[in-house]
XYZ file of C-alpha atoms in Angstrom:
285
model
C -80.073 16.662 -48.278
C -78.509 13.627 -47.089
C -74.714 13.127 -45.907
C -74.036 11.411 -49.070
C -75.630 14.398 -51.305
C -73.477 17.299 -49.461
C -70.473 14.938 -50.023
C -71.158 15.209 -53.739
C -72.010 18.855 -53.338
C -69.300 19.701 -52.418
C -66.818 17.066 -54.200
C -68.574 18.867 -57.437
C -67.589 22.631 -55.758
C -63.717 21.410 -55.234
C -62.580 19.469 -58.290
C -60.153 20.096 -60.004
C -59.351 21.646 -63.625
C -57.634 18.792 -65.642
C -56.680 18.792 -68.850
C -54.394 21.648 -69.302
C -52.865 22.920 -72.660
C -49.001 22.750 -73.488
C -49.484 27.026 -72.385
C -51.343 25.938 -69.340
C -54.572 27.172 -69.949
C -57.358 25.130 -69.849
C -58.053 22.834 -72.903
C -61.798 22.745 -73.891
C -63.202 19.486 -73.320
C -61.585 19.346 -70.265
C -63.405 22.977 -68.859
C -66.981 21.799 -70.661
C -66.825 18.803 -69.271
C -66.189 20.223 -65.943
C -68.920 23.430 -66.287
C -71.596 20.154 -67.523
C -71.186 18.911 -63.916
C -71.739 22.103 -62.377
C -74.769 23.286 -63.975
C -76.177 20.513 -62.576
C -75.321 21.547 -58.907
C -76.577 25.019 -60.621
C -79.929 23.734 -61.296
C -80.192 22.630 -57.467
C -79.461 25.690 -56.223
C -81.815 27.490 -58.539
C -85.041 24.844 -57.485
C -83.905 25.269 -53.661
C -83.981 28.812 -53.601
C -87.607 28.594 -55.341
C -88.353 25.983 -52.796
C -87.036 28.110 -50.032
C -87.374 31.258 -50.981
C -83.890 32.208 -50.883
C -82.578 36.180 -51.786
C -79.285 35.911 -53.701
C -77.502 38.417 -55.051
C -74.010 38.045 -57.346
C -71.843 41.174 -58.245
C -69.563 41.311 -61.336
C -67.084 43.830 -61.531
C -63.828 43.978 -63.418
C -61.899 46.159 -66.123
C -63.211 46.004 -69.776
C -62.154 42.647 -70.985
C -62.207 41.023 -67.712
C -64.562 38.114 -68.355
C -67.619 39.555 -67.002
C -69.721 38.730 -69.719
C -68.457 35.276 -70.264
C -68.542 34.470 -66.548
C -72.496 35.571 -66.381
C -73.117 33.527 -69.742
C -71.310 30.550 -68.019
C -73.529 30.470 -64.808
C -77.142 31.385 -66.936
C -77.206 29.198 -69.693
C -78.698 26.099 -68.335
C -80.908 27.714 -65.779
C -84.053 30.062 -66.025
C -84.104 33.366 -66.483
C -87.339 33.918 -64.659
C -85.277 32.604 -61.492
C -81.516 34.409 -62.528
C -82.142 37.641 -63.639
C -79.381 39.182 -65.313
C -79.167 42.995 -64.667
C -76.698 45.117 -66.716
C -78.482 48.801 -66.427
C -77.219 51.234 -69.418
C -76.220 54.940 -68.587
C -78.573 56.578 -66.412
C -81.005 59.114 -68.337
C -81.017 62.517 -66.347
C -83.945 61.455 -64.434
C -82.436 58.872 -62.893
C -79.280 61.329 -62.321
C -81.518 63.360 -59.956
C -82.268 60.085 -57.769
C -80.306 59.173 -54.827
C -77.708 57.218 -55.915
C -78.702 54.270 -55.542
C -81.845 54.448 -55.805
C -81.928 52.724 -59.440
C -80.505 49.377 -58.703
C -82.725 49.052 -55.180
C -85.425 48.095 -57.556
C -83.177 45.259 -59.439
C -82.619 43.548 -55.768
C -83.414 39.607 -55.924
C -87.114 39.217 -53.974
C -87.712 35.605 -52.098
C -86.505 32.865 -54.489
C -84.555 35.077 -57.058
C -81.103 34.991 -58.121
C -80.361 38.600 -58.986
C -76.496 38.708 -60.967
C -75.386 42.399 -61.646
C -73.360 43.039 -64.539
C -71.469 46.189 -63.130
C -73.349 47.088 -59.910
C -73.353 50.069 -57.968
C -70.307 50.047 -57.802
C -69.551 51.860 -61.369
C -69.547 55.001 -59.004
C -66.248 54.087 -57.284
C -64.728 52.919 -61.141
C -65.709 54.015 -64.563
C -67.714 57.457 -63.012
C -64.492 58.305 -60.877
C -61.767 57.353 -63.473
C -63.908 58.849 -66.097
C -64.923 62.515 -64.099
C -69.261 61.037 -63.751
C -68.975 61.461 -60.856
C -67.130 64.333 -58.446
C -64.819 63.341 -55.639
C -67.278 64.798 -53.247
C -69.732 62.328 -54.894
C -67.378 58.969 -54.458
C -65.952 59.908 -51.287
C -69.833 59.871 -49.782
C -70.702 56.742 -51.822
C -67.432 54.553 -50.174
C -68.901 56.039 -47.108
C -72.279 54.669 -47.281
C -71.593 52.224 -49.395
C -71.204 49.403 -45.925
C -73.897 50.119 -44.212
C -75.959 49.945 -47.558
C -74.665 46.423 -47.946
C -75.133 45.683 -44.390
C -79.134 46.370 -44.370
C -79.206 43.965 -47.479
C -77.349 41.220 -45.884
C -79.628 41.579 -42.313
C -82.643 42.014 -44.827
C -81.506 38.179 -45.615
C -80.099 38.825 -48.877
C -76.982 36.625 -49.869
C -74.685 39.216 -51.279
C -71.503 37.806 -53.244
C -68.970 40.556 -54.681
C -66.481 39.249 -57.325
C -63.942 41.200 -59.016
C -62.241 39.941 -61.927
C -58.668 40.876 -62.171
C -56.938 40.657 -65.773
C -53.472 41.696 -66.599
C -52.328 44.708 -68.869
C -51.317 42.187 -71.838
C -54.121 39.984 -71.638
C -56.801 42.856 -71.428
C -55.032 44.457 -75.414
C -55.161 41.129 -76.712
C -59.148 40.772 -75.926
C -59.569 44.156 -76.899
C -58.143 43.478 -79.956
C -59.517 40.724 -80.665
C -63.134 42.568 -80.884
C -61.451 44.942 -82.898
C -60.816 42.053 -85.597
C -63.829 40.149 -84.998
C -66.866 41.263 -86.412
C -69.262 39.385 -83.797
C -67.427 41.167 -81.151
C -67.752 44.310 -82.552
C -70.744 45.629 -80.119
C -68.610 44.731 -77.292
C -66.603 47.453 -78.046
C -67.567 50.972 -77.485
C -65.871 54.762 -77.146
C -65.666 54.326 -73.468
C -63.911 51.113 -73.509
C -61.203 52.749 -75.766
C -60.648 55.474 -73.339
C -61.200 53.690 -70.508
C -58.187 51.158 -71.973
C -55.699 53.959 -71.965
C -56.177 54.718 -67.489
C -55.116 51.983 -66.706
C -53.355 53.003 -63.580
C -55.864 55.193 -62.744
C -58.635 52.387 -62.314
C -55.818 50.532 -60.628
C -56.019 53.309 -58.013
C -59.775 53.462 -58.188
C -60.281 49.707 -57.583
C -57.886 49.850 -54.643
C -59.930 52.513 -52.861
C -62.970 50.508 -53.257
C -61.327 47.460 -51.682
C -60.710 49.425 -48.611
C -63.630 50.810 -48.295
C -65.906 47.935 -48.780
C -64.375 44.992 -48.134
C -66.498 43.943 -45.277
C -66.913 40.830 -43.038
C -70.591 40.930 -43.978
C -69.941 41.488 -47.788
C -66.540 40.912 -48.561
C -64.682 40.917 -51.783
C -63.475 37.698 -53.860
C -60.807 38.110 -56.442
C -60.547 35.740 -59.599
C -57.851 35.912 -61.711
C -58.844 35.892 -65.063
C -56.468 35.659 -67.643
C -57.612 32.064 -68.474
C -61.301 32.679 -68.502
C -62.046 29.165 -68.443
C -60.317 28.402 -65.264
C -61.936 31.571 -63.936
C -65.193 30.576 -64.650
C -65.004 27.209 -63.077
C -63.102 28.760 -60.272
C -65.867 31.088 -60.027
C -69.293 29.062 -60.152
C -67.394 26.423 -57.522
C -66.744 29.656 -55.148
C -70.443 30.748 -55.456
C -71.851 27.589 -54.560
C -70.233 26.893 -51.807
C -70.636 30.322 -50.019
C -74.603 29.466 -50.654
C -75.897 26.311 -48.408
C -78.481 24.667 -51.004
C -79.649 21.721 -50.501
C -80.768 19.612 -53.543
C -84.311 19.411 -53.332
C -86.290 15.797 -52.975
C -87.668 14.849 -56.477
C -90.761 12.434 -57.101
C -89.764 10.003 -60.133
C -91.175 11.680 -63.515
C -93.234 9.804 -66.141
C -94.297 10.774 -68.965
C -98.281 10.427 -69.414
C -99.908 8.869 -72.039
C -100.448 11.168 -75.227
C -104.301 11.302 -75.830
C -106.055 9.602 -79.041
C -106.084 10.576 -82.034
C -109.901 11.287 -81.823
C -110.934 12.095 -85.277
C -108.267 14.876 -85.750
C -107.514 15.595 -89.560
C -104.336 17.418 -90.130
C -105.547 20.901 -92.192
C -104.663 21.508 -95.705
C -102.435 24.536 -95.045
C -99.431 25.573 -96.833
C -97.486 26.585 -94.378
C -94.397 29.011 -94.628
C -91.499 27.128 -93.771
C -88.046 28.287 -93.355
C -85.487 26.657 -96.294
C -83.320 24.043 -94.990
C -79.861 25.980 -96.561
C -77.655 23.559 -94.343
C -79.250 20.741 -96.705
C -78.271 22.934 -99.755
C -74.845 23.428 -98.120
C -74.745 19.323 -97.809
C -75.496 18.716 -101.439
């Protein structure tokens, strides 16, 4: 890439949010105007690490209601999923509970020209198993032990590890909880766990602290986003991610479309096909 291309780069990774609300959140033309621009730059980054083969790896961790989900959606939907995979593993079935710890999400990890984003990582041992007695203090004490030096052989194995946590405030976290209460298409967002989880809050306030100390490293630190507007957290987000990742955008030959072939004879069948009713059209009229 050319000076003038990292210029842009990087002019794209810094702007800033305008178009704020009268409650100073984000307005939404403003933010989708804004996110347009940088799935572009994440289009670039997803052909250069094809190109070169890049290892990245993106972890999402946060209270329930955090913007985890959102956040994921934001940076996926204009990219492939062949090239970011999206791993959000369920409870582990009692097989897996006999494995070393973490020996189920060594198989997730991005190979060369992957983009591996965990939706809750291996990390759930340090948060929901401790607040929610998974896991024995014997158990999390050994995995914040290990837990470096795990992330250090990824990093020398050339993976680029980013660690976000999303951090969302006691009043802000009822009102999205409520809100999938009262919203039916938010309904599966919300399960047992989440309810009980809702009422220790202090608790994972404690748990998330420990973690911090344990594994914020110089080779795989942590990076906080405030997320109480998730819009602004988003943005704030994807602009943070790409410019701890040094992609370049890759050179592009000029694309024309070929000519379509001849007709050559072809007779469109006599088929009654099974088409879907237009009931937008009904709607209309």
């Amino acid at each position: 890439m050319g000076k003038k291309g990292k210029e842009k780069r990087d002019e794209v990774a810094a702007a800033p949010d305008p178009g704020f609300r009268g409650d100073g959140r984000l307005g939404r033309k403003a933010y989708e105007h804004a996110l347009a621009e940088l799935h572009v730059e994440l289009v670039k980054l997803q052909m250069w690490v094809q190109q070169s083969g890049a290892k990245v790896c993106i972890v999402f961790e946060g209270r329930d209601g955090a913007g985890k989900g959102g956040t994921i959606k934001a940076i996926t939907e204009r990219v492939s999923p062949r090239v970011f995979r999206v791993v959000a593993l369920p409870a582990p079935t009692e097989r897996e509970k006999s494995q070393m710890y973490m020996q189920r999400y060594v198989e997730h990890l991005p190979a060369g020209g992957e983009i591996v984003i965990f939706d809750r990582s291996w990390y759930n041992r340090a948060g929901v198993e401790r607040v929610m007695g998974f896991a024995t203090e014997k158990q999390v004490e050994r995995f914040l032990e290990t837990v470096p030096s795990y992330e250090k052989a990824l990093v020398d194995s050339g993976i680029i590890l980013l660690k976000y946590w999303l951090e969302v405030s006691p009043e802000e976290q009822t009102r999205r909880l409520e809100a999938r209460i009262e919203d039916g298409r938010k309904l599966w967002k919300l399960s047992p766990m989440d309810l009980k989880s809702y009422s220790r809050w202090y608790e994972y306030s404690r748990a998330r602290d420990a973690m911090f100390m344990a594994s914020d490293m110089a080779w795989a630190p942590w990076f906080v986003a405030q997320s109480d507007d998730k819009r602004r957290a988003r943005l704030n987000i994807i602009r943070h991610l790409l410019r701890q990742i040094p992609y370049e955008a890759p050179k592009r030959q000029k694309i024309t479309l070929p000519e379509r072939q001849k007709k050559g004879g072809y007779v469109a069948p006599e088929y009654q096909y099974k088409t879907i009713p237009d009931t937008m059209g009904e709607q209309a009229a």
